[in-house]
Tab-separated table of C-alpha atoms in Angstrom:
chain	number	residue	atom	x	y	z
A	1465	MET	CA	30.438	16.256	6.167
A	1466	LYS	CA	27.684	14.631	4.093
A	1467	SER	CA	24.405	13.785	5.804
A	1468	SER	CA	24.692	10.194	4.512
A	1469	SER	CA	27.758	9.709	6.721
A	1470	PHE	CA	25.440	9.726	9.745
A	1471	VAL	CA	23.156	7.053	8.293
A	1472	PRO	CA	25.255	4.046	9.439
A	1473	VAL	CA	24.786	5.347	12.985
A	1474	LEU	CA	20.998	5.645	12.678
A	1475	LEU	CA	20.177	2.633	10.502
A	1476	PRO	CA	20.944	0.074	13.269
A	1477	PHE	CA	18.154	1.600	15.378
A	1478	ALA	CA	15.697	0.772	12.607
A	1479	MET	CA	17.061	-2.746	12.138
A	1480	LEU	CA	16.990	-3.463	15.889
A	1481	SER	CA	13.425	-2.140	15.974
A	1482	LEU	CA	12.514	-4.644	13.265
A	1483	VAL	CA	14.126	-7.487	15.206
A	1484	LEU	CA	12.277	-6.526	18.390
A	1485	ALA	CA	9.015	-6.064	16.491
A	1486	VAL	CA	9.366	-9.576	15.047
A	1487	LEU	CA	10.141	-11.045	18.489
A	1488	THR	CA	7.180	-9.289	20.125
A	1489	GLY	CA	4.972	-10.542	17.304
A	1490	LEU	CA	6.082	-14.097	18.052
A	1491	VAL	CA	5.280	-13.570	21.729
A	1492	ARG	CA	1.771	-12.459	20.788
A	1493	LEU	CA	1.384	-15.661	18.793
A	1494	GLY	CA	2.282	-17.731	21.856
A	1495	TRP	CA	6.034	-18.285	21.608
A	1496	GLY	CA	7.865	-18.015	24.931
A	1497	ILE	CA	10.427	-15.349	24.108
A	1498	PRO	CA	11.634	-13.117	26.994
A	1499	VAL	CA	10.469	-9.778	25.567
A	1500	SER	CA	7.026	-9.815	27.139
A	1501	GLU	CA	7.346	-6.308	28.594
A	1502	THR	CA	7.469	-4.797	25.118
A	1503	ALA	CA	4.994	-7.215	23.489
A	1504	GLY	CA	2.234	-4.630	23.817
A	1505	GLN	CA	4.219	-2.235	21.634
A	1506	HIS	CA	4.446	-4.586	18.650
A	1507	GLY	CA	2.551	-2.273	16.286
A	1508	ALA	CA	4.389	0.878	17.356
A	1509	LEU	CA	7.749	-0.864	16.972
A	1510	MET	CA	6.962	-2.173	13.499
A	1511	VAL	CA	5.170	0.830	12.009
A	1512	GLY	CA	6.813	3.635	13.960
A	1513	SER	CA	10.256	2.614	15.157
A	1514	PHE	CA	11.138	0.494	12.103
A	1515	LEU	CA	9.172	1.620	9.038
A	1516	GLY	CA	8.914	5.248	10.138
A	1517	THR	CA	12.649	5.491	10.782
A	1518	VAL	CA	13.588	3.821	7.468
A	1519	ILE	CA	11.289	6.095	5.452
A	1520	LEU	CA	12.532	9.157	7.330
A	1521	LEU	CA	16.133	8.156	6.660
A	1522	GLU	CA	15.433	7.865	2.948
A	1523	ARG	CA	13.821	11.297	2.853
A	1524	ALA	CA	16.427	12.942	5.054
A	1525	VAL	CA	19.203	11.763	2.719
A	1526	VAL	CA	17.320	13.205	-0.262
A	1527	PHE	CA	16.875	16.445	1.695
A	1528	ARG	CA	20.685	16.809	1.679
A	1529	ASN	CA	20.801	18.759	4.925
A	1530	ARG	CA	22.247	17.423	8.166
A	1531	TRP	CA	19.506	18.952	10.302
A	1532	ALA	CA	16.993	16.736	8.496
A	1533	LEU	CA	18.602	13.690	10.147
A	1534	LEU	CA	17.208	14.909	13.473
A	1535	ALA	CA	13.856	13.515	12.331
A	1536	PRO	CA	14.919	9.851	11.939
A	1537	ALA	CA	17.123	10.253	15.032
A	1538	LEU	CA	14.110	11.243	17.147
A	1539	ASN	CA	12.088	8.440	15.616
A	1540	GLY	CA	14.851	5.886	16.178
A	1541	LEU	CA	15.224	6.863	19.845
A	1542	SER	CA	11.747	5.454	20.436
A	1543	LEU	CA	13.391	2.011	20.492
A	1544	PRO	CA	15.442	2.524	23.686
A	1545	ALA	CA	12.434	4.274	25.238
A	1546	PHE	CA	10.275	1.187	24.669
A	1547	LEU	CA	13.065	-1.104	25.880
A	1548	LEU	CA	13.402	0.909	29.087
A	1549	GLY	CA	9.688	0.533	29.759
A	1550	TRP	CA	8.786	4.137	28.890
A	1551	PRO	CA	5.982	3.651	26.325
A	1552	VAL	CA	4.637	7.211	26.680
A	1553	ALA	CA	8.091	8.627	25.920
A	1554	GLY	CA	8.436	6.183	23.029
A	1555	ILE	CA	5.136	7.266	21.473
A	1556	GLY	CA	6.065	10.897	22.103
A	1557	LEU	CA	9.285	10.435	20.135
A	1558	LEU	CA	7.349	8.761	17.331
A	1559	ILE	CA	4.992	11.743	17.235
A	1560	ALA	CA	7.974	14.097	16.994
A	1561	GLY	CA	9.429	12.011	14.168
A	1562	SER	CA	6.141	11.784	12.266
A	1563	CYS	CA	5.568	15.550	12.593
A	1564	SER	CA	9.041	16.049	11.119
A	1565	MET	CA	8.106	13.718	8.293
A	1566	ALA	CA	4.955	15.737	7.617
A	1567	LEU	CA	7.038	18.937	7.561
A	1568	MET	CA	9.548	17.474	5.098
A	1569	THR	CA	6.858	16.180	2.745
A	1570	TYR	CA	5.058	19.524	2.973
A	1571	LEU	CA	8.223	21.351	1.923
A	1572	PHE	CA	8.575	19.021	-1.052
A	1573	LEU	CA	4.895	19.593	-1.884
A	1574	VAL	CA	5.247	23.375	-1.807
A	1575	ARG	CA	8.296	23.183	-4.043
A	1576	TYR	CA	7.170	20.669	-6.660
A	1577	ARG	CA	3.343	20.541	-6.542
A	1578	HIS	CA	3.142	17.087	-8.104
A	1579	GLY	CA	0.114	14.954	-7.294
A	1580	TYR	CA	2.117	12.234	-5.611
A	1581	TYR	CA	3.528	14.731	-3.109
A	1582	TYR	CA	-0.030	15.354	-1.925
A	1583	LEU	CA	-0.261	11.633	-1.216
A	1584	LEU	CA	3.081	11.626	0.611
A	1585	PHE	CA	1.973	14.554	2.741
A	1586	GLY	CA	-1.425	12.980	3.400
A	1587	GLY	CA	0.240	9.726	4.416
A	1588	SER	CA	2.525	11.571	6.844
A	1589	VAL	CA	-0.470	13.294	8.430
A	1590	CYS	CA	-2.172	9.907	8.834
A	1591	LEU	CA	0.914	8.637	10.663
A	1592	VAL	CA	0.788	11.594	13.054
A	1593	ILE	CA	-2.910	10.972	13.737
A	1594	GLY	CA	-2.309	7.281	14.412
A	1595	HIS	CA	0.472	7.967	16.915
A	1596	VAL	CA	-1.548	10.685	18.649
A	1597	LEU	CA	-4.504	8.305	19.025
A	1598	VAL	CA	-2.235	5.735	20.681
A	1599	LEU	CA	-0.850	8.355	23.071
A	1600	LYS	CA	-4.302	9.699	23.903
A	1601	THR	CA	-6.228	6.432	24.281
A	1602	GLY	CA	-3.645	3.655	24.592
A	1603	PHE	CA	-5.930	1.650	22.289
A	1604	TYR	CA	-3.966	0.420	19.281
A	1605	PRO	CA	-6.926	-0.669	17.093
A	1606	LEU	CA	-7.886	3.004	16.760
A	1607	ALA	CA	-4.489	3.771	15.255
A	1608	VAL	CA	-4.289	0.786	12.894
A	1609	PRO	CA	-6.419	2.201	10.030
A	1610	TRP	CA	-4.404	5.436	10.089
A	1611	TRP	CA	-1.159	3.451	9.979
A	1612	ILE	CA	-2.533	1.474	7.036
A	1613	ALA	CA	-3.363	4.745	5.282
A	1614	PHE	CA	0.141	6.078	5.941
A	1615	LEU	CA	1.822	3.094	4.338
A	1616	LEU	CA	-0.653	2.687	1.488
A	1617	LEU	CA	-0.546	6.359	0.496
A	1618	THR	CA	3.249	6.457	0.780
A	1619	ILE	CA	3.752	3.384	-1.393
A	1620	VAL	CA	1.159	4.430	-3.970
A	1621	ALA	CA	2.726	7.904	-4.150
A	1622	GLU	CA	6.101	6.398	-4.995
A	1623	ARG	CA	4.598	4.112	-7.625
A	1624	LEU	CA	2.589	7.013	-9.062
A	1625	GLU	CA	5.762	9.072	-9.340
A	1626	LEU	CA	7.314	6.301	-11.400
A	1627	SER	CA	4.287	6.162	-13.709
A	1628	ARG	CA	5.629	9.348	-15.313
A	1629	PHE	CA	7.581	6.985	-17.532
A	1630	LEU	CA	4.490	5.097	-18.672
A	1631	PRO	CA	1.725	6.226	-21.077
A	1632	ILE	CA	-0.974	6.455	-18.403
A	1633	LYS	CA	-4.031	8.452	-19.459
A	1634	SER	CA	-5.806	11.036	-17.325
A	1635	TRP	CA	-8.885	8.867	-16.793
A	1636	GLN	CA	-6.674	6.024	-15.596
A	1637	ARG	CA	-5.071	8.306	-13.000
A	1638	LEU	CA	-8.545	9.416	-11.937
A	1639	LEU	CA	-9.445	5.778	-11.277
A	1640	LEU	CA	-6.535	5.550	-8.855
A	1641	TRP	CA	-7.475	8.782	-7.103
A	1642	GLY	CA	-11.047	7.509	-6.770
A	1643	ALA	CA	-9.801	4.268	-5.189
A	1644	ILE	CA	-7.636	6.225	-2.750
A	1645	GLY	CA	-10.631	8.393	-1.941
A	1646	LEU	CA	-12.577	5.280	-0.912
A	1647	VAL	CA	-9.736	4.227	1.396
A	1648	VAL	CA	-9.586	7.638	3.068
A	1649	ALA	CA	-13.390	7.839	3.375
A	1650	GLY	CA	-13.439	4.438	5.052
A	1651	ILE	CA	-10.874	5.560	7.613
A	1652	VAL	CA	-12.597	8.845	8.401
A	1653	LYS	CA	-15.913	7.083	9.012
A	1654	PRO	CA	-16.315	4.947	12.158
A	1655	PHE	CA	-13.855	2.259	11.137
A	1656	HIS	CA	-15.054	-0.911	12.819
A	1657	GLY	CA	-18.290	-0.973	10.867
A	1658	PHE	CA	-19.139	0.268	7.380
A	1659	GLY	CA	-15.910	2.274	7.277
A	1660	GLN	CA	-13.858	-0.916	7.408
A	1661	ALA	CA	-15.754	-2.381	4.438
A	1662	LEU	CA	-15.410	0.864	2.487
A	1663	MET	CA	-11.665	0.943	3.094
A	1664	GLY	CA	-11.430	-2.679	1.984
A	1665	ILE	CA	-13.199	-1.897	-1.288
A	1666	GLY	CA	-10.783	0.972	-1.849
A	1667	MET	CA	-7.801	-1.305	-1.174
A	1668	ILE	CA	-9.111	-3.815	-3.715
A	1669	ALA	CA	-9.435	-1.043	-6.286
A	1670	VAL	CA	-5.903	0.249	-5.574
A	1671	ALA	CA	-4.485	-3.273	-5.892
A	1672	ALA	CA	-6.285	-3.828	-9.195
A	1673	TRP	CA	-4.964	-0.510	-10.537
A	1674	LEU	CA	-1.394	-1.328	-9.559
A	1675	ILE	CA	-1.566	-4.796	-11.100
A	1676	ARG	CA	-2.904	-3.326	-14.349
A	1677	PHE	CA	-0.972	-0.062	-14.727
A	1678	ASP	CA	2.214	-0.313	-12.643
A	1679	MET	CA	5.496	-1.146	-14.396
A	1680	ALA	CA	6.010	-4.320	-12.327
A	1681	VAL	CA	4.787	-6.580	-15.150
A	1682	LYS	CA	7.296	-5.016	-17.543
A	1683	SER	CA	10.089	-5.712	-15.042
A	1684	LEU	CA	9.432	-9.469	-15.263
A	1685	LYS	CA	10.774	-9.432	-18.824
A	1686	LYS	CA	14.229	-8.397	-17.565
A	1687	ALA	CA	16.734	-10.632	-15.836
A	1688	GLY	CA	18.317	-10.210	-12.425
A	1689	GLN	CA	17.271	-7.472	-10.024
A	1690	PRO	CA	14.435	-5.996	-12.179
A	1691	ARG	CA	12.747	-9.405	-12.395
A	1692	TYR	CA	13.222	-9.962	-8.665
A	1693	SER	CA	11.718	-6.564	-7.819
A	1694	GLY	CA	8.868	-7.034	-10.285
A	1695	THR	CA	8.051	-10.427	-8.783
A	1696	MET	CA	7.969	-9.023	-5.266
A	1697	LEU	CA	5.835	-6.072	-6.360
A	1698	LEU	CA	3.222	-8.275	-8.019
A	1699	LEU	CA	3.120	-10.649	-5.044
A	1700	GLY	CA	2.648	-7.611	-2.817
A	1701	TYR	CA	-0.245	-6.336	-4.921
A	1702	GLY	CA	-1.839	-9.759	-4.608
A	1703	TRP	CA	-1.565	-9.599	-0.817
A	1704	LEU	CA	-3.064	-6.090	-0.877
A	1705	LEU	CA	-5.997	-7.453	-2.870
A	1706	LEU	CA	-6.523	-10.246	-0.342
A	1707	SER	CA	-6.263	-7.829	2.585
A	1708	GLY	CA	-8.865	-5.591	0.974
A	1709	LEU	CA	-11.204	-8.570	0.547
A	1710	LEU	CA	-10.800	-9.524	4.197
A	1711	PHE	CA	-11.564	-5.983	5.338
A	1712	ALA	CA	-14.510	-5.631	2.949
A	1713	LEU	CA	-16.211	-8.897	3.914
A	1714	PRO	CA	-17.813	-9.627	7.302
A	1715	PRO	CA	-15.490	-11.627	9.602
A	1716	VAL	CA	-16.456	-15.264	9.114
A	1717	PHE	CA	-13.546	-17.135	10.709
A	1718	PRO	CA	-11.857	-17.033	14.143
A	1719	PHE	CA	-8.815	-14.832	13.440
A	1720	ALA	CA	-10.142	-12.758	10.541
A	1721	TYR	CA	-8.842	-9.479	11.987
A	1722	ASP	CA	-5.332	-10.880	12.389
A	1723	ALA	CA	-5.421	-12.125	8.809
A	1724	SER	CA	-6.679	-8.753	7.547
A	1725	LEU	CA	-3.866	-6.853	9.262
A	1726	HIS	CA	-0.983	-9.138	8.441
A	1727	THR	CA	-1.878	-9.744	4.806
A	1728	PHE	CA	-1.426	-5.961	4.551
A	1729	PHE	CA	1.575	-5.322	6.808
A	1730	ALA	CA	3.509	-8.587	6.346
A	1731	GLY	CA	2.215	-9.355	2.852
A	1732	PHE	CA	1.894	-6.079	0.975
A	1733	VAL	CA	4.290	-3.826	2.890
A	1734	PHE	CA	7.088	-6.359	3.342
A	1735	SER	CA	6.872	-7.318	-0.324
A	1736	MET	CA	7.525	-3.651	-1.122
A	1737	ILE	CA	10.506	-3.687	1.266
A	1738	PHE	CA	11.905	-6.829	-0.313
A	1739	ALA	CA	11.406	-5.386	-3.807
A	1740	HIS	CA	13.186	-2.107	-3.193
A	1741	ALA	CA	15.785	-2.802	-0.524
A	1742	PRO	CA	18.466	-3.659	-3.131
A	1743	ILE	CA	17.983	-0.207	-4.716
A	1744	ILE	CA	17.156	2.039	-1.779
A	1745	LEU	CA	19.819	0.829	0.659
A	1746	PRO	CA	22.774	1.988	-1.469
A	1747	GLY	CA	21.188	5.429	-1.810
A	1748	VAL	CA	20.510	5.698	1.910
A	1749	LEU	CA	24.117	4.736	2.634
A	1750	GLY	CA	25.411	7.213	0.052
A	1751	ARG	CA	26.811	4.391	-2.068
A	1752	GLN	CA	26.664	3.564	-5.753
A	1753	GLY	CA	25.368	0.235	-6.923
A	1754	VAL	CA	22.485	-2.175	-6.498
A	1755	PHE	CA	22.684	-4.606	-3.593
A	1756	TYR	CA	21.216	-7.628	-5.346
A	1757	HIS	CA	21.915	-11.361	-5.415
A	1758	PRO	CA	19.441	-14.188	-6.221
A	1759	ILE	CA	19.817	-15.427	-2.627
A	1760	LEU	CA	17.419	-12.631	-1.628
A	1761	TYR	CA	14.593	-14.827	-2.932
A	1762	LEU	CA	15.253	-17.183	-0.022
A	1763	GLY	CA	14.240	-14.714	2.680
A	1764	SER	CA	11.558	-12.822	0.768
A	1765	ILE	CA	9.689	-15.865	-0.562
A	1766	GLY	CA	10.203	-17.652	2.760
A	1767	GLN	CA	8.496	-14.831	4.639
A	1768	LEU	CA	5.516	-14.888	2.288
A	1769	LEU	CA	5.222	-18.675	2.600
A	1770	GLY	CA	5.233	-18.267	6.379
A	1771	LEU	CA	2.494	-15.665	6.067
A	1772	LEU	CA	0.477	-18.074	3.920
A	1773	VAL	CA	0.750	-20.763	6.605
A	1774	ARG	CA	-0.208	-18.248	9.286
A	1775	THR	CA	-3.182	-16.983	7.263
A	1776	LEU	CA	-4.418	-20.543	6.744
A	1777	GLY	CA	-4.102	-21.004	10.506
A	1778	ASP	CA	-6.165	-17.834	11.024
A	1779	TRP	CA	-8.805	-19.217	8.687
A	1780	GLN	CA	-8.956	-22.628	10.348
A	1781	GLY	CA	-8.534	-21.321	13.898
A	1782	ASP	CA	-5.472	-23.558	14.203
A	1783	ILE	CA	-3.086	-22.206	16.833
A	1784	ASP	CA	-0.226	-24.471	15.791
A	1785	TRP	CA	-0.388	-23.334	12.164
A	1786	ARG	CA	-0.456	-19.692	13.273
A	1787	MET	CA	2.577	-20.160	15.515
A	1788	THR	CA	4.476	-22.149	12.879
A	1789	GLY	CA	3.724	-19.606	10.169
A	1790	GLY	CA	4.783	-16.736	12.410
A	1791	LEU	CA	8.062	-18.479	13.244
A	1792	MET	CA	8.709	-19.090	9.538
A	1793	GLN	CA	8.155	-15.383	8.916
A	1794	GLY	CA	10.536	-14.338	11.675
A	1795	VAL	CA	13.301	-16.679	10.529
A	1796	ALA	CA	12.888	-15.645	6.889
A	1797	ILE	CA	13.095	-11.931	7.758
A	1798	GLY	CA	16.279	-12.673	9.689
A	1799	VAL	CA	17.681	-14.532	6.678
A	1800	PHE	CA	16.826	-11.600	4.425
A	1801	LEU	CA	18.576	-9.116	6.737
A	1802	ILE	CA	21.694	-11.298	6.916
A	1803	CYS	CA	21.751	-11.672	3.137
A	1804	MET	CA	21.364	-7.924	2.601
A	1805	LEU	CA	24.166	-7.223	5.068
A	1806	SER	CA	26.438	-9.758	3.345
A	1807	ILE	CA	25.685	-8.294	-0.087
A	1808	ALA	CA	26.308	-4.745	1.172
A	1809	LEU	CA	29.642	-5.724	2.712
A	1810	ARG	CA	30.675	-7.594	-0.426
A	1811	SER	CA	29.747	-4.626	-2.615
A	1812	ARG	CA	32.064	-2.452	-0.544
A	1813	VAL	CA	34.927	-4.648	-1.720
A	1814	THR	CA	33.871	-5.210	-5.333
A	1815	GLY	CA	32.439	-1.732	-5.958
A	1816	ASN	CA	29.211	-2.290	-7.889
A	1817	SER	CA	28.143	0.203	-10.533
A	1818	ILE	CA	24.633	1.598	-10.819
A	1819	ASP	CA	22.182	-0.540	-12.765
A	1820	LYS	CA	20.229	2.077	-14.741
A	1821	SER	CA	17.416	-0.332	-15.645
A	1822	ALA	CA	16.941	-1.175	-11.961
A	1823	LEU	CA	16.242	2.446	-11.166
A	1824	LEU	CA	13.042	2.209	-13.197
A	1825	THR	CA	11.551	0.016	-10.478
A	1826	HIS	CA	12.594	2.284	-7.609
A	1827	GLY	CA	9.797	3.071	-5.196
A	1828	PHE	CA	8.903	2.784	-1.485
């Protein structure tokens, strides 16, 4: 039996984790939703239970070995642990899953020795460190920079892999490695001080490199899914640039830290999810085709508009704007999930064929 046949069993854990992460985020903004017992696990649910499980699923399918699916299974089981009120067990399962991720990326690194595999492995190690810090201290802000590093290094590694198809010179690649070095140096130093500013400068440099040298701009010249993915990628790089600015500059408005975090996680990272979900989901499910329809713009752009409203609320210290923006984000993410599910079910009937040009924008 193919390993992909187990994916439909595991993928719902990731999707439910996303739903719960969104609901707990709304509770933290002030909305009266009856999930208060898990509200404190918002970051672990979003980064670990959702994003960690999705990324592990993608890698386990590529690994083409059924035992590899134990990794996303362990990671996904953190969701019921959190729901049952067992946060220590939940974090423990996330640590087990992230260690498995580090092992898988290490095996790829040993086999292929490409530069981007070093980034994937480094990102996996950062995820392990972040989870361990949460387990040891219970203080989430200590884990946040390591989680940022995990996602940034993972996404950049995927985009760097794709740059094989572009005429990128050695000195241009060195610029990217230098920017990543600044990010890592900022995390290793005491973060809530000069380290935070150093990481922010590195994030700005990474964003500028991606805007200039990534293939996203070329994708805008094509119709359909490539243009959609290219648009989302470029919007995401813009949010990464803004997040880097917010981290680099001293906090000068009431909710600067909230704005710094969510311009990265909800702006940059979710733009990457929106960009690549139509391509990655078929592969994870062991299907051929590209799950794309223009209706996907509705959820993806809606979420970013909600984030803009929320960020303006952070800037002005306006609680109502923050709550409204957060609700817009939650609804838009729900719309996106429903649209993706509808497209996937429809493709099962119509039987889409692979769009070769779309594969050129495959990444995170």
